[in-house]
Short mmCIF file of C-alpha atoms in Angstrom, two decimals:
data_model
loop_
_atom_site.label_atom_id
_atom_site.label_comp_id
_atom_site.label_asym_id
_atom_site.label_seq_id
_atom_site.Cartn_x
_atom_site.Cartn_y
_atom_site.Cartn_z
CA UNK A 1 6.16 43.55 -84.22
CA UNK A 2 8.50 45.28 -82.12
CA UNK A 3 9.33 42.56 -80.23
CA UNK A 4 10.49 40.53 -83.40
CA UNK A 5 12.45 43.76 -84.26
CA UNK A 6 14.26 43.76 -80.85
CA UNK A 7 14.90 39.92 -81.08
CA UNK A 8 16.60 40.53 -84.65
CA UNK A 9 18.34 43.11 -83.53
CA UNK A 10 19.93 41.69 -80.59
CA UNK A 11 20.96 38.63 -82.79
CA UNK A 12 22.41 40.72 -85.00
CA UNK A 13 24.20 43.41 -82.42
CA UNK A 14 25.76 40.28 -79.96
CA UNK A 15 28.02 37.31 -80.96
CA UNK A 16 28.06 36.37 -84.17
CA UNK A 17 29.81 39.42 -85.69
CA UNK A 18 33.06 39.74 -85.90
CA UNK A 19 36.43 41.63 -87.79
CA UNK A 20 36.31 40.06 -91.57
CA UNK A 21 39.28 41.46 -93.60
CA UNK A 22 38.92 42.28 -97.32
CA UNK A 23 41.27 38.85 -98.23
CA UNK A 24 38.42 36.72 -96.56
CA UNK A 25 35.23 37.45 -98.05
CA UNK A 26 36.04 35.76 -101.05
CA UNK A 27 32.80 33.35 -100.06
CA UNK A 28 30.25 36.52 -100.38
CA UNK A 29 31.47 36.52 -104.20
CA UNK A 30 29.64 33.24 -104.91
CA UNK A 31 26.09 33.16 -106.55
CA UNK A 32 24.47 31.32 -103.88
CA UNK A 33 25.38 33.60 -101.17
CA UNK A 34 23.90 36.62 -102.84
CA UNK A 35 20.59 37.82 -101.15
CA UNK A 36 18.50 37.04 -104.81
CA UNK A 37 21.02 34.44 -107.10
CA UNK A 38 17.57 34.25 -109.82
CA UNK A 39 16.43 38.06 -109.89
CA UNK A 40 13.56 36.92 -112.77
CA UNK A 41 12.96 33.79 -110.48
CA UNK A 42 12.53 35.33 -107.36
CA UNK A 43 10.50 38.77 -109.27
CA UNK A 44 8.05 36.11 -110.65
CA UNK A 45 7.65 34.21 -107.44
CA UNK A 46 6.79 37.54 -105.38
CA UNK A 47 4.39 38.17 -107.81
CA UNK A 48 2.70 34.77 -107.38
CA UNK A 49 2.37 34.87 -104.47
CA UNK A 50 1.54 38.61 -104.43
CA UNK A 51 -1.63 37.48 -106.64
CA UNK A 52 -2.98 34.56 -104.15
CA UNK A 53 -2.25 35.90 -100.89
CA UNK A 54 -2.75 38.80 -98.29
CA UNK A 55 0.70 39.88 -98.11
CA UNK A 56 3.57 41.22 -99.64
CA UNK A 57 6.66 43.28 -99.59
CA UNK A 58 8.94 42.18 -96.97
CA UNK A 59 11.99 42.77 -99.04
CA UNK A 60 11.07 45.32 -101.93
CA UNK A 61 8.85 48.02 -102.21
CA UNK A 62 4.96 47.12 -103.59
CA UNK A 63 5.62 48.12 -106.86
CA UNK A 64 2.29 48.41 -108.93
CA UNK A 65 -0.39 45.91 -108.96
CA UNK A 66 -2.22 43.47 -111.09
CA UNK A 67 -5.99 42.34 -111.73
CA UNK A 68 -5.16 38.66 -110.76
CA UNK A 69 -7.87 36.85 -109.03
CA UNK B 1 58.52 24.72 -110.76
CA UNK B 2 57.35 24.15 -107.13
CA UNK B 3 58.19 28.00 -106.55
CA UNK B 4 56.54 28.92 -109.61
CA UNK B 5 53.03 27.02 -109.02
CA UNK B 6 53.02 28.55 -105.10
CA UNK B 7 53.46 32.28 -106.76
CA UNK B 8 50.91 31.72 -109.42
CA UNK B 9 48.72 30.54 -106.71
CA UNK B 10 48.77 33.49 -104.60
CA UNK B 11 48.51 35.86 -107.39
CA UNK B 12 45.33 34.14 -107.96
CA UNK B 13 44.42 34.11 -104.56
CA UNK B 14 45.26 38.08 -104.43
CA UNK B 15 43.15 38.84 -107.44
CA UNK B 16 39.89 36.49 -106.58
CA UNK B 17 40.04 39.00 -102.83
CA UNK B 18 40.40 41.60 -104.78
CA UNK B 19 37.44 41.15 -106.55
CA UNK B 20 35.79 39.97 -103.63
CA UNK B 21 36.72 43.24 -101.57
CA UNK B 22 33.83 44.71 -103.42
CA UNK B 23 31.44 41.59 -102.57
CA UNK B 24 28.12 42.79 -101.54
CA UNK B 25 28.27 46.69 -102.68
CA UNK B 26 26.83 47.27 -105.55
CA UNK B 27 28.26 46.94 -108.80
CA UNK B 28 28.04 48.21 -112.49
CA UNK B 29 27.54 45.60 -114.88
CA UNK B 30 30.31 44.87 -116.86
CA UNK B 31 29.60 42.72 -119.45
CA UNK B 32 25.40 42.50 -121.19
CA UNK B 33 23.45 39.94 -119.34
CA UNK B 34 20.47 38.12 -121.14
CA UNK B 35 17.89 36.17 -119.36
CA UNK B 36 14.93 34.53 -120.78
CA UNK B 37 12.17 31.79 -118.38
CA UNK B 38 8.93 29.79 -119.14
CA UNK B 39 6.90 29.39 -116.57
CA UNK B 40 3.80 27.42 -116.41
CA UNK B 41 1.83 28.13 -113.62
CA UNK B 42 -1.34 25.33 -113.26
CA UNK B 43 -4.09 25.26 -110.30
CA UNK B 44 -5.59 22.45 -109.13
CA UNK B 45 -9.04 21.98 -109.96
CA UNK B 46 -11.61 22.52 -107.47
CA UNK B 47 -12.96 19.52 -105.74
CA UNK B 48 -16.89 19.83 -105.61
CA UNK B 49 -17.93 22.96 -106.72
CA UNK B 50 -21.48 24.07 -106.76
CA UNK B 51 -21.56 25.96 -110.18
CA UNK B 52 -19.08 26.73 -112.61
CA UNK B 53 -16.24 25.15 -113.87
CA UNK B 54 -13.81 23.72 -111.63
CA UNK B 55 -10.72 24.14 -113.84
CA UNK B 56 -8.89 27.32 -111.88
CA UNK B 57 -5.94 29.12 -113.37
CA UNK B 58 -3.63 27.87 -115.98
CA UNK B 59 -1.13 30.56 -116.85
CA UNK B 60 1.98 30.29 -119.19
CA UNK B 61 4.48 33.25 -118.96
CA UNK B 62 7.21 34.07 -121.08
CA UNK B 63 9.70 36.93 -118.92
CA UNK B 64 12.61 38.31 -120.79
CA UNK B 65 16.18 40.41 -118.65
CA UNK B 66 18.49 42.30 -120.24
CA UNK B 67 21.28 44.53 -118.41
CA UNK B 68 23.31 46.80 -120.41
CA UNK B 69 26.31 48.21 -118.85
CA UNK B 70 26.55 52.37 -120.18
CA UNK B 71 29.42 53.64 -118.66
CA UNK B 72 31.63 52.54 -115.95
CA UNK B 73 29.61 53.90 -113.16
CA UNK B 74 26.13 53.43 -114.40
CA UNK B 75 24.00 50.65 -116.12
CA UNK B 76 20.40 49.67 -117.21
CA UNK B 77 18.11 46.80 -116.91
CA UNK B 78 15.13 45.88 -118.67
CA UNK B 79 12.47 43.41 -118.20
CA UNK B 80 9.56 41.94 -120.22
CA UNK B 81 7.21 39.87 -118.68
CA UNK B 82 3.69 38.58 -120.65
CA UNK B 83 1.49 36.40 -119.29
CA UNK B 84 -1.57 34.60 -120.73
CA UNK B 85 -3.98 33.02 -118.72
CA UNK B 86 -7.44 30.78 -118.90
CA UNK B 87 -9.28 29.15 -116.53
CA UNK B 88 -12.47 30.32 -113.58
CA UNK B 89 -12.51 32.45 -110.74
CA UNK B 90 -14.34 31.74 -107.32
CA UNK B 91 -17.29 33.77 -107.06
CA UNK B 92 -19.00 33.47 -104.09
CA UNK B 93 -19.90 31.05 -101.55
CA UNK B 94 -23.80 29.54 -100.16
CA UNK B 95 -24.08 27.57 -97.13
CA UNK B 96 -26.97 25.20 -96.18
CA UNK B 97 -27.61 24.78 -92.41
CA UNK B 98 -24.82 23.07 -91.01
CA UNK B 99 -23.05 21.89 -93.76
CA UNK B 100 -19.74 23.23 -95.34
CA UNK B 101 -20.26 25.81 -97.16
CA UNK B 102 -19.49 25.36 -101.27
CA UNK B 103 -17.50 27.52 -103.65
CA UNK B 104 -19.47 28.89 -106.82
CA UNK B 105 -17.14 29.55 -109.50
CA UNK B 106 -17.25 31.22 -113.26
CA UNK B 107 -17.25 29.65 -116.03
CA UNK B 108 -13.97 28.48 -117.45
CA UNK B 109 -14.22 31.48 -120.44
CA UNK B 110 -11.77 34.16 -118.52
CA UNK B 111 -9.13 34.30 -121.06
CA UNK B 112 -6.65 37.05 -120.36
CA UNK B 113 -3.27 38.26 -120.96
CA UNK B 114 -0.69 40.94 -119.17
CA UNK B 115 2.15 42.66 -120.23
CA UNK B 116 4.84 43.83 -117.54
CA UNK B 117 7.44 46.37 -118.74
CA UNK B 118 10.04 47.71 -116.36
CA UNK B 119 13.16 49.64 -116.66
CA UNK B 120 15.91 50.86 -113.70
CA UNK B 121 18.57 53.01 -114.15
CA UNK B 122 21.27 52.37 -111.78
CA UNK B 123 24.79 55.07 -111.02
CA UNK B 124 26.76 53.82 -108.79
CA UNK B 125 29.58 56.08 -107.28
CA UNK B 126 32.06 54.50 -105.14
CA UNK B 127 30.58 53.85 -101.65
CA UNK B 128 27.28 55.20 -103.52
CA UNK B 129 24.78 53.34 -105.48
CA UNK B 130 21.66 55.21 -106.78
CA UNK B 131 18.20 53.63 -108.71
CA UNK B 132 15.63 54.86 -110.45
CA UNK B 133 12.60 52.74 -111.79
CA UNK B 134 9.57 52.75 -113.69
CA UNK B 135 6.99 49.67 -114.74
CA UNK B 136 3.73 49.25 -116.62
CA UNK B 137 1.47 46.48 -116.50
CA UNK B 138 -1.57 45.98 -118.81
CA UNK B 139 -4.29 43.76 -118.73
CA UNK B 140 -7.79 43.89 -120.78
CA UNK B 141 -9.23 45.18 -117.40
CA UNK B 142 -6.91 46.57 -115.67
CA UNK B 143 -3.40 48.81 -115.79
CA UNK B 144 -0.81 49.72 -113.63
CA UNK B 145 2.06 52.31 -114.04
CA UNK B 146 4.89 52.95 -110.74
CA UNK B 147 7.59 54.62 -110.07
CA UNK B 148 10.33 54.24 -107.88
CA UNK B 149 14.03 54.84 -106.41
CA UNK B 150 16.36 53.10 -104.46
CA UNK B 151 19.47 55.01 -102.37
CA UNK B 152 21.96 52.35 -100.77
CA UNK B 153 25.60 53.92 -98.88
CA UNK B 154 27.98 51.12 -97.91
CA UNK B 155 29.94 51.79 -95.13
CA UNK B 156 34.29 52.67 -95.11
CA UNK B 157 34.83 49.13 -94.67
CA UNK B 158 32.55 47.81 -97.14
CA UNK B 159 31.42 44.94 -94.50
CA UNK B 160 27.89 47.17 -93.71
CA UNK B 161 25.24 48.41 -96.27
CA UNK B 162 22.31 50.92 -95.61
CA UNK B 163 19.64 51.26 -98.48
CA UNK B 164 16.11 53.01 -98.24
CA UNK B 165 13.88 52.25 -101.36
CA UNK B 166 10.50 54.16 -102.38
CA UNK B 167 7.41 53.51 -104.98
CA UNK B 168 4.33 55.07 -106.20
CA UNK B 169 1.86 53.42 -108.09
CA UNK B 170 -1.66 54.20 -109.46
CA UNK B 171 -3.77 51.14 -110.67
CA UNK B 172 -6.87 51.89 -112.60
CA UNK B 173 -9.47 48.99 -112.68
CA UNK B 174 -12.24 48.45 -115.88
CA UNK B 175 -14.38 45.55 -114.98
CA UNK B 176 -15.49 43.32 -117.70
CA UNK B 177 -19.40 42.73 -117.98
CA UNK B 178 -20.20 44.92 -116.69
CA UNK B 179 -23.19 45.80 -117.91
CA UNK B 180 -24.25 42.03 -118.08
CA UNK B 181 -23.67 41.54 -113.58
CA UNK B 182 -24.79 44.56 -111.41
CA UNK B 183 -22.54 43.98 -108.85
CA UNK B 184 -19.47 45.23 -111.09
CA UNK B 185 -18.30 48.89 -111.35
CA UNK B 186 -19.74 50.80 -114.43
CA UNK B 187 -17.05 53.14 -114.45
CA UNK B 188 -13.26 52.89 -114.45
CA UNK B 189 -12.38 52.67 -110.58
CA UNK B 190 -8.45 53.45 -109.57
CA UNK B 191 -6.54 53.13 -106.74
CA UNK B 192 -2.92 54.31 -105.37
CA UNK B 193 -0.40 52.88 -103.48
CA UNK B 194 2.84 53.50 -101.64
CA UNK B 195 5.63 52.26 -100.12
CA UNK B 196 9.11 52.36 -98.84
CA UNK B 197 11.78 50.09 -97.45
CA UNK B 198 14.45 50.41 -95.42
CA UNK B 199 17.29 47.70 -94.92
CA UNK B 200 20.25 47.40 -93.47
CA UNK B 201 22.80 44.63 -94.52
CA UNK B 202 26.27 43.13 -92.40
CA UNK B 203 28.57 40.49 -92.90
CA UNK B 204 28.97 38.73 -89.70
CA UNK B 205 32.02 36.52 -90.11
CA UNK B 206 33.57 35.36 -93.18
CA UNK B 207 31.00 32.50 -94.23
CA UNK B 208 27.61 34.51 -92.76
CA UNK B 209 26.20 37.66 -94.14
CA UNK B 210 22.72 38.75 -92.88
CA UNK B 211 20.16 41.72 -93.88
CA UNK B 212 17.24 43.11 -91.76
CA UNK B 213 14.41 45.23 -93.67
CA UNK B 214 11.44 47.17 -92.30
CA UNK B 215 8.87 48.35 -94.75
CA UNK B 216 5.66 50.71 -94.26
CA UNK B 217 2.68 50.43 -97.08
CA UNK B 218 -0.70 52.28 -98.01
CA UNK B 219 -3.13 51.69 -100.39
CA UNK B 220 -5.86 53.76 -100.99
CA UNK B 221 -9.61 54.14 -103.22
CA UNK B 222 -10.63 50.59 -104.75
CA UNK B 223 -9.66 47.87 -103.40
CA UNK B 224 -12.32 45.60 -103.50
CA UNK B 225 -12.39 42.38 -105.95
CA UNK B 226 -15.26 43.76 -108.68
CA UNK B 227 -15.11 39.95 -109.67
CA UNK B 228 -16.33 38.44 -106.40
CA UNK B 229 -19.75 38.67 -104.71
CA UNK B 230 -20.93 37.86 -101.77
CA UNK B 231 -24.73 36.56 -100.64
CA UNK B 232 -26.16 38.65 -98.00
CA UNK B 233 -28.94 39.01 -96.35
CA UNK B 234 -29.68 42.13 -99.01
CA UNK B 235 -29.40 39.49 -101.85
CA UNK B 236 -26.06 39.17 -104.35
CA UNK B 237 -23.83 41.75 -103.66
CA UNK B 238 -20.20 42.83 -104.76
CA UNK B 239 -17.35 42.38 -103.03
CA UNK B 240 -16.80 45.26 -100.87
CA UNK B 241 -13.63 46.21 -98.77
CA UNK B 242 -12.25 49.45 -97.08
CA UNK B 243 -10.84 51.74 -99.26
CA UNK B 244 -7.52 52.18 -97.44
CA UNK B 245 -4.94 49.57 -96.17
CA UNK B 246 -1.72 50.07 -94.31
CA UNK B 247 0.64 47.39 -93.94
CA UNK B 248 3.68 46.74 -92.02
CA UNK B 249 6.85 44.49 -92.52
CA UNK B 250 9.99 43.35 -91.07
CA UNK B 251 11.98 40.55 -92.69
CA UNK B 252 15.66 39.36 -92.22
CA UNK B 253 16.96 37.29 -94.40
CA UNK B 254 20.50 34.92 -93.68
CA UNK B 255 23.35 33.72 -95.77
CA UNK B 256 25.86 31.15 -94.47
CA UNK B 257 28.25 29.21 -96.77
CA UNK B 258 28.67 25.69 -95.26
CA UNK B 259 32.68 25.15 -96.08
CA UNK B 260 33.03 21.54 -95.61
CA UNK B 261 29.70 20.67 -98.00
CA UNK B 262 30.70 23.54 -100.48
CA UNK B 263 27.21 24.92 -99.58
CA UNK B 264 25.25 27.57 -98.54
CA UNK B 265 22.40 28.01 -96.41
CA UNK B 266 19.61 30.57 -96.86
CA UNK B 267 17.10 31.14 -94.26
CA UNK B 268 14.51 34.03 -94.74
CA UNK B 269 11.76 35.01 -92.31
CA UNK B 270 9.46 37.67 -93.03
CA UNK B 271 6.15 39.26 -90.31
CA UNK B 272 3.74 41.50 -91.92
CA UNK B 273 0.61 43.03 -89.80
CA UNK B 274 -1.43 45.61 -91.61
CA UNK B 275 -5.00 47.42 -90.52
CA UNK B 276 -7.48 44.68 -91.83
CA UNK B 277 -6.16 42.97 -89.25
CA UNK B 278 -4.18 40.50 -91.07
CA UNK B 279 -0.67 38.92 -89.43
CA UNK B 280 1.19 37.05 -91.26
CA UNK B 281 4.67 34.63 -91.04
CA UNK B 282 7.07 33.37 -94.23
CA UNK B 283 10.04 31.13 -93.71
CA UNK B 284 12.10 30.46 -96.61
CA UNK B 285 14.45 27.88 -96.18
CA UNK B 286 16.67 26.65 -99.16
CA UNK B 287 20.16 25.17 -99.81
CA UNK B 288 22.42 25.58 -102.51
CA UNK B 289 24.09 22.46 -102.98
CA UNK B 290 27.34 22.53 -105.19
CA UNK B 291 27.83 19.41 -106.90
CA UNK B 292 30.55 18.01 -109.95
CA UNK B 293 30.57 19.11 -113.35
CA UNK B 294 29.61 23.02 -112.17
CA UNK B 295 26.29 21.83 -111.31
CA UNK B 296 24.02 23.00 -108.57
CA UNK B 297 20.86 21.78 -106.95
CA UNK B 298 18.91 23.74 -104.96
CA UNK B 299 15.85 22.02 -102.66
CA UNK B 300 13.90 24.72 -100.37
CA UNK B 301 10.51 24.84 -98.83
CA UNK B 302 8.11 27.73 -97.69
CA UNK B 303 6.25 27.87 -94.89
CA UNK B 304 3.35 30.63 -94.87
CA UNK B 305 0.17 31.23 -92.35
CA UNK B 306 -2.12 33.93 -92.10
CA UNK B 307 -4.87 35.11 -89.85
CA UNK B 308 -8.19 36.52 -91.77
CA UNK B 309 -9.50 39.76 -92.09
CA UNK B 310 -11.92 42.05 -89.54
CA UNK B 311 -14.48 41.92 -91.89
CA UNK B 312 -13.76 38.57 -93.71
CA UNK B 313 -16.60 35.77 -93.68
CA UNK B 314 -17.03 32.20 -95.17
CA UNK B 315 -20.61 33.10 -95.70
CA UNK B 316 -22.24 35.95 -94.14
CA UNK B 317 -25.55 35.37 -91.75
CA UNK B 318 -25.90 38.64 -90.11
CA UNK B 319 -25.42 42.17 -91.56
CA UNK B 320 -22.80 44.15 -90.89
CA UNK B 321 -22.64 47.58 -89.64
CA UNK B 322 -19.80 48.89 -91.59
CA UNK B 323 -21.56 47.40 -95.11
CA UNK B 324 -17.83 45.51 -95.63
CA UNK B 325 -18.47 41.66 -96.68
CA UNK B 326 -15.57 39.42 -98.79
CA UNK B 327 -16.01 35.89 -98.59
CA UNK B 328 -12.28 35.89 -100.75
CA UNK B 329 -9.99 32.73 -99.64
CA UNK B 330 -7.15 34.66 -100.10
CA UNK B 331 -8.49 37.17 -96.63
CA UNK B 332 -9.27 33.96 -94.88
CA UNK B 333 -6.88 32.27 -92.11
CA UNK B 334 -5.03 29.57 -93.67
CA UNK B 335 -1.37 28.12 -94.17
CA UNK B 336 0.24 26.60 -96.97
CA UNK B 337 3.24 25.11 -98.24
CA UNK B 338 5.57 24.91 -100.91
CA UNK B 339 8.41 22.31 -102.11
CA UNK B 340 10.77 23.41 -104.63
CA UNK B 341 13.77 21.79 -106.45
CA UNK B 342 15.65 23.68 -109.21
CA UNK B 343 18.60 22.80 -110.95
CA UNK B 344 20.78 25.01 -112.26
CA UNK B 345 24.11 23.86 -115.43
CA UNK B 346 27.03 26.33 -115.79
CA UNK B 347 28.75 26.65 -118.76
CA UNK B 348 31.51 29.07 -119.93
CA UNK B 349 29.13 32.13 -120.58
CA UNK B 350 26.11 30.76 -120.05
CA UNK B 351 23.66 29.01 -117.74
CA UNK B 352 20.59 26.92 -117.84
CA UNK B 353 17.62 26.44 -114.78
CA UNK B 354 14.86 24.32 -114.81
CA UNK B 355 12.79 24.52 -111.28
CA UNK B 356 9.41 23.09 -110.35
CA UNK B 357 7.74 24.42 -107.06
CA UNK B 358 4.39 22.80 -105.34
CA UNK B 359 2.12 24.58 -103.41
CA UNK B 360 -0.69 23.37 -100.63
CA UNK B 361 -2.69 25.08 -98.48
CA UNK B 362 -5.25 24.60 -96.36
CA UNK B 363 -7.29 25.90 -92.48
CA UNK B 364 -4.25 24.54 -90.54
CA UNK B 365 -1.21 24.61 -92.17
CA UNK B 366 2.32 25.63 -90.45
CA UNK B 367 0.69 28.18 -87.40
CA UNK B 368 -2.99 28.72 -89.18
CA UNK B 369 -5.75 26.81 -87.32
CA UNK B 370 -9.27 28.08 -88.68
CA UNK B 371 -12.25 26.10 -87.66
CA UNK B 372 -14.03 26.48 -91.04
CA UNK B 373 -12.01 26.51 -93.77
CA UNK B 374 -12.30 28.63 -96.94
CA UNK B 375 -13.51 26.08 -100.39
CA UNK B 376 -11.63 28.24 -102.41
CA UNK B 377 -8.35 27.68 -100.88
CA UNK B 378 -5.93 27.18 -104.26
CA UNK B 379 -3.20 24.17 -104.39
CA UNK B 380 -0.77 25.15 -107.41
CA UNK B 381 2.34 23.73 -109.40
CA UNK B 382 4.93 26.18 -110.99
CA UNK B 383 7.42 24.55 -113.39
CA UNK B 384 10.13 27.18 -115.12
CA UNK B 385 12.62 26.51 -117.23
CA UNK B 386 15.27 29.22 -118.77
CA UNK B 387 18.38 30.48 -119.83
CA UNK B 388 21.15 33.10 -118.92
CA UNK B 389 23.92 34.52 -121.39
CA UNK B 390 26.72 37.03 -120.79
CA UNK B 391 28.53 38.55 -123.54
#
């Protein structure tokens, strides 16, 4: 675990960042570059797969839970 | 005229980066926002079972969005979700000498439905964006109420975003039957969870935007199936697991719009570990693909693989010490994989999607290599189909 943290984090701390000004972000406004596009989409899939396997979370809290089996 | 076009152009330019200074911190709602999916959810049957009915799952779900905006600084969002479901359950598992060991199943009676009702109330002040939520879930057997907030602070330049995000929940659990099979709780049995999330989001360059998020979980009291039971060398038993899990997560997820194929890339990876010793990898990979007529197609795939539990078994020969025993596929060490393709139509104020995602697992999928595999191991298809309306 904490070496997948300290991989990310290097990735993310080195290179590939750089100055963007307010005029060039005009890409981060599209739909498909937002972190969820389908928020009833993706809520349905994490709970499918919540229901048939051993993990969750990742990217929201747990939330409550459901008798599926 | 030449002039004229080149000034209109940049005024359009100016206004679209503008709007897009604000890309990525969170915003009120401005207009309502409807949504409405189908989704039919259908496992395969079970190949060879020894008892039972093969036919698993088949659930149809009908989930309804709406986001109001209240003021300029604050909106709401509701969601209905209700699910009804048929189908059998795996029970437990027998093994004879050598051979593989074979999946006993219900009968195909479980007929069920849930109800999911959530609401968040979201302020958002300048650099500021604050949530509160709250959900119920019903079944015949089973209900589940949470709670939950969310506090995200973008930074002066509005290229970083910081958010932490917290949840309570208490479950309570009434078995069915249970009067009629032993191994089944008499009484109501309940069981608490919480967790929180912390996640930090930057854009990188002007086409790449990436988030990192590391989240901390515990569940506590029941948490055993009371569905599934496991042969032992006591007799028929019920399922029975610790009555505390914590679980760990870290997940980044990517964004990079492809310029020249008017595209963008998203590539998620996500490691979870918790203390029934179960590790676990997700890669998400999917690409939004811009096409003519404001049409977009989006093909992805999922890679998953987990390793089983401490106290998980295919089929139990020796007794344990700690009196834990699950023979439940879904603790076992397997992979799986799904293929999706969804299709999404623009129109002026509204939007249609029609998806359809397939699902396989099995012992050695993506990094999973198990040398007995679990019977129960589920293949499933997931078509959805749906609408979204602003107004």
């Amino acid at each position: 675990m904490k070496k997948i943290l300290l991989v990310i984090s290097i990735i993310m701390l080195t290179g590939c960042v750089s100055t963007v000004e307010p005029w060039e972000k005009g890409r981060f406004a599209k739909a498909e570059m937002q972190f969820e596009p389908d928020t009833m989409d993706a809520a349905f899939k994490r709970h499918v797969y919540f229901s048939k396997e051993a993990s969750s979370g990742g990217t929201s809290t747990s939330g409550g839970g459901c008798g599926c089996n | 005229m030449n002039s004229r076009n080149n000034a209109l152009a940049l005024l359009s330019v100016a206004a679209s980066n503008i709007l897009a200074t604000h890309v990525h911190s969170a915003q009120v709602a401005e207009q309502f926002q409807f949504g409405v999916r189908h989704h039919n959810y259908q496992e395969d049957p079970l190949t060879e079972p020894l008892g039972g009915s093969p036919e698993r799952y088949d659930i149809n779900v009908n989930q309804f969005s709406l986001i109001a905006p209240l003021s300029d600084t604050a909106d709401l969002s509701v969601s209905y979700q209700k699910e009804k479901m048929s189908g059998a359950s795996p029970w437990y598992t027998l093994k004879f000498g050598d051979e593989e060991p074979l999946q006993v199943m219900s009968g195909a009676s479980i007929e069920d439905t849930r109800t999911d009702v959530s609401a968040t109330l979201r302020v958002i002040d300048d650099f500021n964006s604050y949530g509160i939520t709250a959900a119920v879930s019903e079944e015949d057997d089973y209900k589940s109420a949470s709670f939950g907030f969310k506090y995200s602070r973008e930074t002066e330049k509005r290229l970083s975003t910081w958010s932490i995000a917290a949840d309570f929940s208490n479950d309570d659990i009434n078995p069915v039957d249970a009067d009629i099979y032993t191994t089944r709780p008499m009484d109501t049995q309940s069981k608490h969870s919480a967790s929180t999330l912390g996640s930090y989001s930057r854009i990188l360059n002007k086409n790449t935007l990436l988030q990192l998020s590391v989240g901390l979980s515990k569940k506590s009291g029941y948490l055993s199936d009371p569905y599934k039971m496991v042969i032992t060398q006591q007799g028929l038993i019920g399922d029975a697991r610790p009555d505390s899990k914590i679980s760990k997560t870290i997940a980044t997820q990517l964004r990079y719009f492809v310029d020249p194929m008017d595209a963008a890339l998203h590539l998620d990876y996500r490691f979870y570990t918790d203390d029934w010793s179960i590790d676990s990898h997700t890669v998400d990979i999917a690409w939004y693909q811009n096409l003519l007529f404001d049409v977009q197609l989006i093909p992805s795939i999922r890679l998953y693989s987990q390793s089983q539990s401490y106290f998980y078994d295919v089929f139990y020969t020796q007794e344990r010490a700690d009196n834990y025993y699950s023979t439940d596929y879904r603790l076992s060490e397997y992979g799986a994989v799904t293929l999706g393709l969804k299709l999404i139509k623009k129109f002026d104020s509204w939007s249609m999607t029609l998806s359809a995602d397939k699902y396989s697992s099995s012992g050695d999928t993506f990094l999973a290599n198990t040398d007995v595999e679990n019977p129960a191991l589920i293949d499933f298809t997931l078509v959805s189909f749906g609408f979204d309306l602003q107004f």
